[in-house]
mmCIF file of C-alpha atoms in Angstrom:
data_model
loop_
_atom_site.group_PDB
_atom_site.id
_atom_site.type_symbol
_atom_site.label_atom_id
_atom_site.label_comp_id
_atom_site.label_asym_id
_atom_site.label_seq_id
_atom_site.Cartn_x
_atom_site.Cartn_y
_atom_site.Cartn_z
ATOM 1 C CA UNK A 1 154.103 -116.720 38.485
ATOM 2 C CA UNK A 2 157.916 -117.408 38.006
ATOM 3 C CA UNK A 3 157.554 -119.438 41.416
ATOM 4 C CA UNK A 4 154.978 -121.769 40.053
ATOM 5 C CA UNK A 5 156.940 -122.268 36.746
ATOM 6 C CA UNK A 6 159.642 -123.011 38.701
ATOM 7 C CA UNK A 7 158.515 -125.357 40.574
ATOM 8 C CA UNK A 8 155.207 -126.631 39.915
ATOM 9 C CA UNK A 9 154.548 -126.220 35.777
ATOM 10 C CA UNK A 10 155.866 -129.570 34.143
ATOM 11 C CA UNK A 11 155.655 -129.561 30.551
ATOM 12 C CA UNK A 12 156.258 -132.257 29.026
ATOM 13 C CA UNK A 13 155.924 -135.195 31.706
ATOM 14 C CA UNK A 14 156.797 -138.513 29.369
ATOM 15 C CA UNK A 15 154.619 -141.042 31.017
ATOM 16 C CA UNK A 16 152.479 -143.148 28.471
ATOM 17 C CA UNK A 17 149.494 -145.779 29.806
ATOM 18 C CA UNK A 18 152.177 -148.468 28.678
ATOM 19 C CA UNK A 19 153.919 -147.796 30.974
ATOM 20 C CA UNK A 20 152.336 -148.408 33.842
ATOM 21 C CA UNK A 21 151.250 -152.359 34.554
ATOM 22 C CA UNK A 22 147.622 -153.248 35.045
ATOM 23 C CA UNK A 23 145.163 -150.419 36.353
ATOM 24 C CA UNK A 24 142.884 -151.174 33.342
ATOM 25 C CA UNK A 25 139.777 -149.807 35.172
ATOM 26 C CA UNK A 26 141.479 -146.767 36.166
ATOM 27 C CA UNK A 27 142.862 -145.846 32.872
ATOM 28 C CA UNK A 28 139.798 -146.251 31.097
ATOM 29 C CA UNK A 29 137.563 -144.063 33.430
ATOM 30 C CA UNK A 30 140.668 -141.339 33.152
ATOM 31 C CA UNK A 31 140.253 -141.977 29.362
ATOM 32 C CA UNK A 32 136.597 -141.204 29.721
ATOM 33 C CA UNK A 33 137.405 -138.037 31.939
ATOM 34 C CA UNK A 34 140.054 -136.883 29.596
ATOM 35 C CA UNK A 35 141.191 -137.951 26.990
ATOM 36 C CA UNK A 36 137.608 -138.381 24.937
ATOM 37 C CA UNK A 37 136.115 -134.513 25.625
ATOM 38 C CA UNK A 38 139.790 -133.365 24.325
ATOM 39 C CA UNK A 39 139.058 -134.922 21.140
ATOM 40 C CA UNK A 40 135.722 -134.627 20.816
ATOM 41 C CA UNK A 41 134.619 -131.425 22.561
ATOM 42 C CA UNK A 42 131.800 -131.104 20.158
ATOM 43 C CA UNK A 43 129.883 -134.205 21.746
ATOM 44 C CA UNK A 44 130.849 -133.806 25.101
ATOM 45 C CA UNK A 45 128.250 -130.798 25.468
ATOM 46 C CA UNK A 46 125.217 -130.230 27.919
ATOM 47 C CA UNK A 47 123.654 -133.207 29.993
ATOM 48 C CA UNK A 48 127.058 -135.182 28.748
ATOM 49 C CA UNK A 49 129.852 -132.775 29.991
ATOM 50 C CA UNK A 50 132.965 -133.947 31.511
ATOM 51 C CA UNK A 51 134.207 -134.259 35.107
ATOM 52 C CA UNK A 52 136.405 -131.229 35.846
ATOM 53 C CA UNK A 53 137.404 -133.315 38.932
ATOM 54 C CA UNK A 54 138.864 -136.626 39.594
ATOM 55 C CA UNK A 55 140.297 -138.249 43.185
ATOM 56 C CA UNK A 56 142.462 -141.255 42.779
ATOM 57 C CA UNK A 57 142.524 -142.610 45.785
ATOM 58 C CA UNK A 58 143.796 -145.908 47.407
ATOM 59 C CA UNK A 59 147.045 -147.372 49.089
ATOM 60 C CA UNK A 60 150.335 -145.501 48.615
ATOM 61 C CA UNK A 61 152.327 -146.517 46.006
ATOM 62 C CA UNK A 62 149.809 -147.920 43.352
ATOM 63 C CA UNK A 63 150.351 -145.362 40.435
ATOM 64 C CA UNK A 64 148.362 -142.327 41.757
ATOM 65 C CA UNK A 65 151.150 -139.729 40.410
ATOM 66 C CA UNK A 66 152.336 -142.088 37.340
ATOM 67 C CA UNK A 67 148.340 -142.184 36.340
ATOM 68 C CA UNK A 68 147.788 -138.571 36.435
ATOM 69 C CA UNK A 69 151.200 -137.885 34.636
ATOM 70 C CA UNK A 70 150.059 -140.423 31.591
ATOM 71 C CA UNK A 71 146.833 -138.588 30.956
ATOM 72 C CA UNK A 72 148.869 -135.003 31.127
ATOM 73 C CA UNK A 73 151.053 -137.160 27.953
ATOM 74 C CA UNK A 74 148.195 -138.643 26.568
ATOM 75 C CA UNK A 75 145.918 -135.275 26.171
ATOM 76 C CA UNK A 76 149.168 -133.118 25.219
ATOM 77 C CA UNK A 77 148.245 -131.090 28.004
ATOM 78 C CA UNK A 78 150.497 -128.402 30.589
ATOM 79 C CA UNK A 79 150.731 -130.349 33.368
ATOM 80 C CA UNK A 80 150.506 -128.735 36.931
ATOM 81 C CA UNK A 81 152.089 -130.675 39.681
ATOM 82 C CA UNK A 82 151.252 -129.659 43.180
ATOM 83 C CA UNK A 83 152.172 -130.893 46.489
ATOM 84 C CA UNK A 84 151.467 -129.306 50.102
ATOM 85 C CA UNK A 85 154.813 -127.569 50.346
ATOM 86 C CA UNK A 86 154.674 -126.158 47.180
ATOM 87 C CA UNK A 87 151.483 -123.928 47.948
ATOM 88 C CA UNK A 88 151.392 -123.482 51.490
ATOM 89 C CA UNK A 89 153.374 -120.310 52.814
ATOM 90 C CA UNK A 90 153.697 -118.721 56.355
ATOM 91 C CA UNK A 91 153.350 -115.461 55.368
ATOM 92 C CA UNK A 92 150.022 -114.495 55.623
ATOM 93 C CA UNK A 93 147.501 -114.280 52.670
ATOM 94 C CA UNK A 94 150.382 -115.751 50.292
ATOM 95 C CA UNK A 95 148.887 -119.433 49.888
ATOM 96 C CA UNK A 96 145.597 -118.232 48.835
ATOM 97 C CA UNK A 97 147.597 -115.695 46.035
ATOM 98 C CA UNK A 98 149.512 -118.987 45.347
ATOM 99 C CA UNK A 99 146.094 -120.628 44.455
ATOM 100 C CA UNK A 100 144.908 -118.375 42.504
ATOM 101 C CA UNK A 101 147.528 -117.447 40.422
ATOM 102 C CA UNK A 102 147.862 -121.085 39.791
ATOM 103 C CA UNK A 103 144.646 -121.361 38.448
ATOM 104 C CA UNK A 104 144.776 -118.102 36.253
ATOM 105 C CA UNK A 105 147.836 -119.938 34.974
ATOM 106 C CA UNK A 106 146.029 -123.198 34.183
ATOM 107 C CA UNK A 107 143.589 -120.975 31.926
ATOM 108 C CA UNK A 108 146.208 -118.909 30.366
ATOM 109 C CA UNK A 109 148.058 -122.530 29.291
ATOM 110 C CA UNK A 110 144.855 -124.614 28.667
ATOM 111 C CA UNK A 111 144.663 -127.389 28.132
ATOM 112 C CA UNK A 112 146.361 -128.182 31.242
ATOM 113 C CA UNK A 113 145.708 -130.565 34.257
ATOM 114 C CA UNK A 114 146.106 -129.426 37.784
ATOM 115 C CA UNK A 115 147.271 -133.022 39.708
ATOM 116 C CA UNK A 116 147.080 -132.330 43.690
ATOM 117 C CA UNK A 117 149.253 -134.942 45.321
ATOM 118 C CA UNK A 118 148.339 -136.014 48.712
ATOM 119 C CA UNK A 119 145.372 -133.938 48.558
ATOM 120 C CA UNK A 120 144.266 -134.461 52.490
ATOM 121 C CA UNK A 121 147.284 -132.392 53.520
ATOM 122 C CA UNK A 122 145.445 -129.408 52.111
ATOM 123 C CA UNK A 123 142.043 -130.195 52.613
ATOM 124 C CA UNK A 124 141.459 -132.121 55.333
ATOM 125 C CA UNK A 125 138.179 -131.555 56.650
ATOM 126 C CA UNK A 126 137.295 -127.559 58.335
ATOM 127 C CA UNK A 127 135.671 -126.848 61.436
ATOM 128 C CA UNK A 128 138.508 -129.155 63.647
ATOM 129 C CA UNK A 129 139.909 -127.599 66.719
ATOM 130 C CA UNK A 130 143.171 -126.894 66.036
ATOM 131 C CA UNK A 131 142.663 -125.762 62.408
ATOM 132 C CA UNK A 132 144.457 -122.054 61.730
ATOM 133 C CA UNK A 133 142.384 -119.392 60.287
ATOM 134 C CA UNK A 134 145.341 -118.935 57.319
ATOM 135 C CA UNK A 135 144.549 -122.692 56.172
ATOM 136 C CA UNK A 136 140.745 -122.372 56.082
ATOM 137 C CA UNK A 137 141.172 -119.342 54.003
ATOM 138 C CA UNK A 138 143.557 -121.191 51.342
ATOM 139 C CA UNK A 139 140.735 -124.329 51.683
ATOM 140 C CA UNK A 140 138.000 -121.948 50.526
ATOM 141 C CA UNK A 141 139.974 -120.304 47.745
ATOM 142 C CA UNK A 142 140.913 -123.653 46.253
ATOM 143 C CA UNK A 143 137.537 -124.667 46.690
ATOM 144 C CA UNK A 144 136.489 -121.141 44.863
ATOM 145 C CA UNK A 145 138.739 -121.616 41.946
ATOM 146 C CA UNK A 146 137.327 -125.354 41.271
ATOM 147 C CA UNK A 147 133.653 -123.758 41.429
ATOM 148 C CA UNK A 148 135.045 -121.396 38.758
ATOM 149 C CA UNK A 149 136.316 -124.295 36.668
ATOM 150 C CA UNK A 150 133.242 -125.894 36.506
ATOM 151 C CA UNK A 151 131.295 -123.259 35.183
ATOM 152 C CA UNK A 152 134.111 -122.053 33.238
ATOM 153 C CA UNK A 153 134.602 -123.158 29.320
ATOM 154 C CA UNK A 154 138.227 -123.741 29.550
ATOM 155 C CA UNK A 155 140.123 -127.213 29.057
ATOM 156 C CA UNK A 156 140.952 -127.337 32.828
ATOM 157 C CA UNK A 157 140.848 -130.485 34.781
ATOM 158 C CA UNK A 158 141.706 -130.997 38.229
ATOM 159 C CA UNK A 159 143.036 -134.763 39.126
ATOM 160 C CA UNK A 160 143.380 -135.420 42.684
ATOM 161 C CA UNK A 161 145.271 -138.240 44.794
ATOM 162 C CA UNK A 162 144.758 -139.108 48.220
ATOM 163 C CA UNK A 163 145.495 -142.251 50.672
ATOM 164 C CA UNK A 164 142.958 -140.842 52.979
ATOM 165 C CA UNK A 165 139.520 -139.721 51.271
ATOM 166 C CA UNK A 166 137.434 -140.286 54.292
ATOM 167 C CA UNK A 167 139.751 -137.542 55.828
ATOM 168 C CA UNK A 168 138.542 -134.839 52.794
ATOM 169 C CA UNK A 169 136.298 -132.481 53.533
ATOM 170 C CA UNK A 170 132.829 -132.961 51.808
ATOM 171 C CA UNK A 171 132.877 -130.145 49.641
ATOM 172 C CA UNK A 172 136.060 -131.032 48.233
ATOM 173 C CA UNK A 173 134.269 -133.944 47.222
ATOM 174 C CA UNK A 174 131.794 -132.416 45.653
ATOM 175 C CA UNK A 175 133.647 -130.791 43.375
ATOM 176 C CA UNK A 176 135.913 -134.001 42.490
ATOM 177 C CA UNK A 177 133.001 -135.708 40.752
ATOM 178 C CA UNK A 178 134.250 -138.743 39.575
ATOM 179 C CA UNK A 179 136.401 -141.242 42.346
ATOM 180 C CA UNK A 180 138.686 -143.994 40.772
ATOM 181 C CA UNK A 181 139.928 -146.589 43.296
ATOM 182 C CA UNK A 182 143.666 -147.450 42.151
ATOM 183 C CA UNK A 183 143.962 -150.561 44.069
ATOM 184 C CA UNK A 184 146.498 -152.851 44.471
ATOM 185 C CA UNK A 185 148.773 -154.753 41.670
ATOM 186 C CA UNK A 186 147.110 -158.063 40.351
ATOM 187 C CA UNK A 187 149.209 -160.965 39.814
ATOM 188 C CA UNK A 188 149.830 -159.941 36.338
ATOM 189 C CA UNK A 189 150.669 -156.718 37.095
ATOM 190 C CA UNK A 190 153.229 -157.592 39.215
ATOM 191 C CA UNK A 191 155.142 -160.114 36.933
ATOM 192 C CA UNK A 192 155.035 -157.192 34.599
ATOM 193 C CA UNK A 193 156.619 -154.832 36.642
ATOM 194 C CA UNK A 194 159.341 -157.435 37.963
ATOM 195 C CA UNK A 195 160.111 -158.040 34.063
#
């Protein structure tokens, strides 16, 4: 636990949507996602119940990371910021503990979002040849712990960012309903950025 404090928990991440040029569409689908079932749980219930999972995906460099950080502002939420290295161990049976106690974490300090950069590091796709048993078994415990945040009640939500989604494994993307394209800069955008 003092591990993923240290290294993964970021409380207060002090990105607003202002501050990141253009990526209207994306926003406003994270908005959607987010921001709208934290402030109106009440409606958000039944046949029109959030995604729990969101992939960003698109070129490198675009605003995957700055995105996700903005909606952890946004929402007030403890923001979880995860990278390959900072869940995969080589001792054995260690990255799936790391998963789950990240997870049981994310519960304990809900509201929270759980951003997975580079997501096809972890979970590329399973059955390939030279694929160690020790990484299948942390794929299927992350994959375990989003099944339990979907039926779960808690304010969890996973966001996801990837430069390769056809690379994912497919039940990975079943669990990360929605998929926002984060293409990139317009013309605007750009001038923007530049000023």
């Amino acid at each position: 636990v003092k591990m993923i404090e240290r290294d993964i928990l970021d409380a207060r991440p002090n990105v607003k949507k202002e501050d990141i040029a253009g990526l209207d569409d994306a926003k406003r689908v994270l908005e959607e996602a987010v921001e709208l079932p934290m402030l109106m749980p009440d409606y958000f219930q039944g046949i029109r119940r959030p995604w729990r999972g969101v992939l960003m995906f698109g070129p490198p460099g675009t605003g995957k990371t700055l995105l996700a950080k903005a909606v952890a502002t946004e929402c007030r939420t403890t923001f979880f910021n995860i990278s390959a290295s900072s869940i995969v161990s080589k001792w054995r049976g260690d990255s799936e503990k790391l998963v789950r106690v990240l997870f049981e974490l994310a519960r304990h300090h809900a509201p929270s979002t759980i951003f997975i950069d580079e997501i096809d590091a972890l979970m590329s796709a399973r059955g390939d040849a030279g694929e160690h048993e020790g990484s299948r078994r942390m794929k299927t415990e992350l994959l375990t712990q989003m099944d339990g945040l979907l039926s779960g009640a808690e304010q969890v939500f996973v966001l996801a960012a990837s430069n390769l989604p056809w690379e994912l494994d497919q039940a990975l993307l079943r669990r990360l309903e929605k998929r926002i394209l984060v293409p990139f800069p317009s013309a605007t955008a750009r001038e923007l950025m530049m000023k």
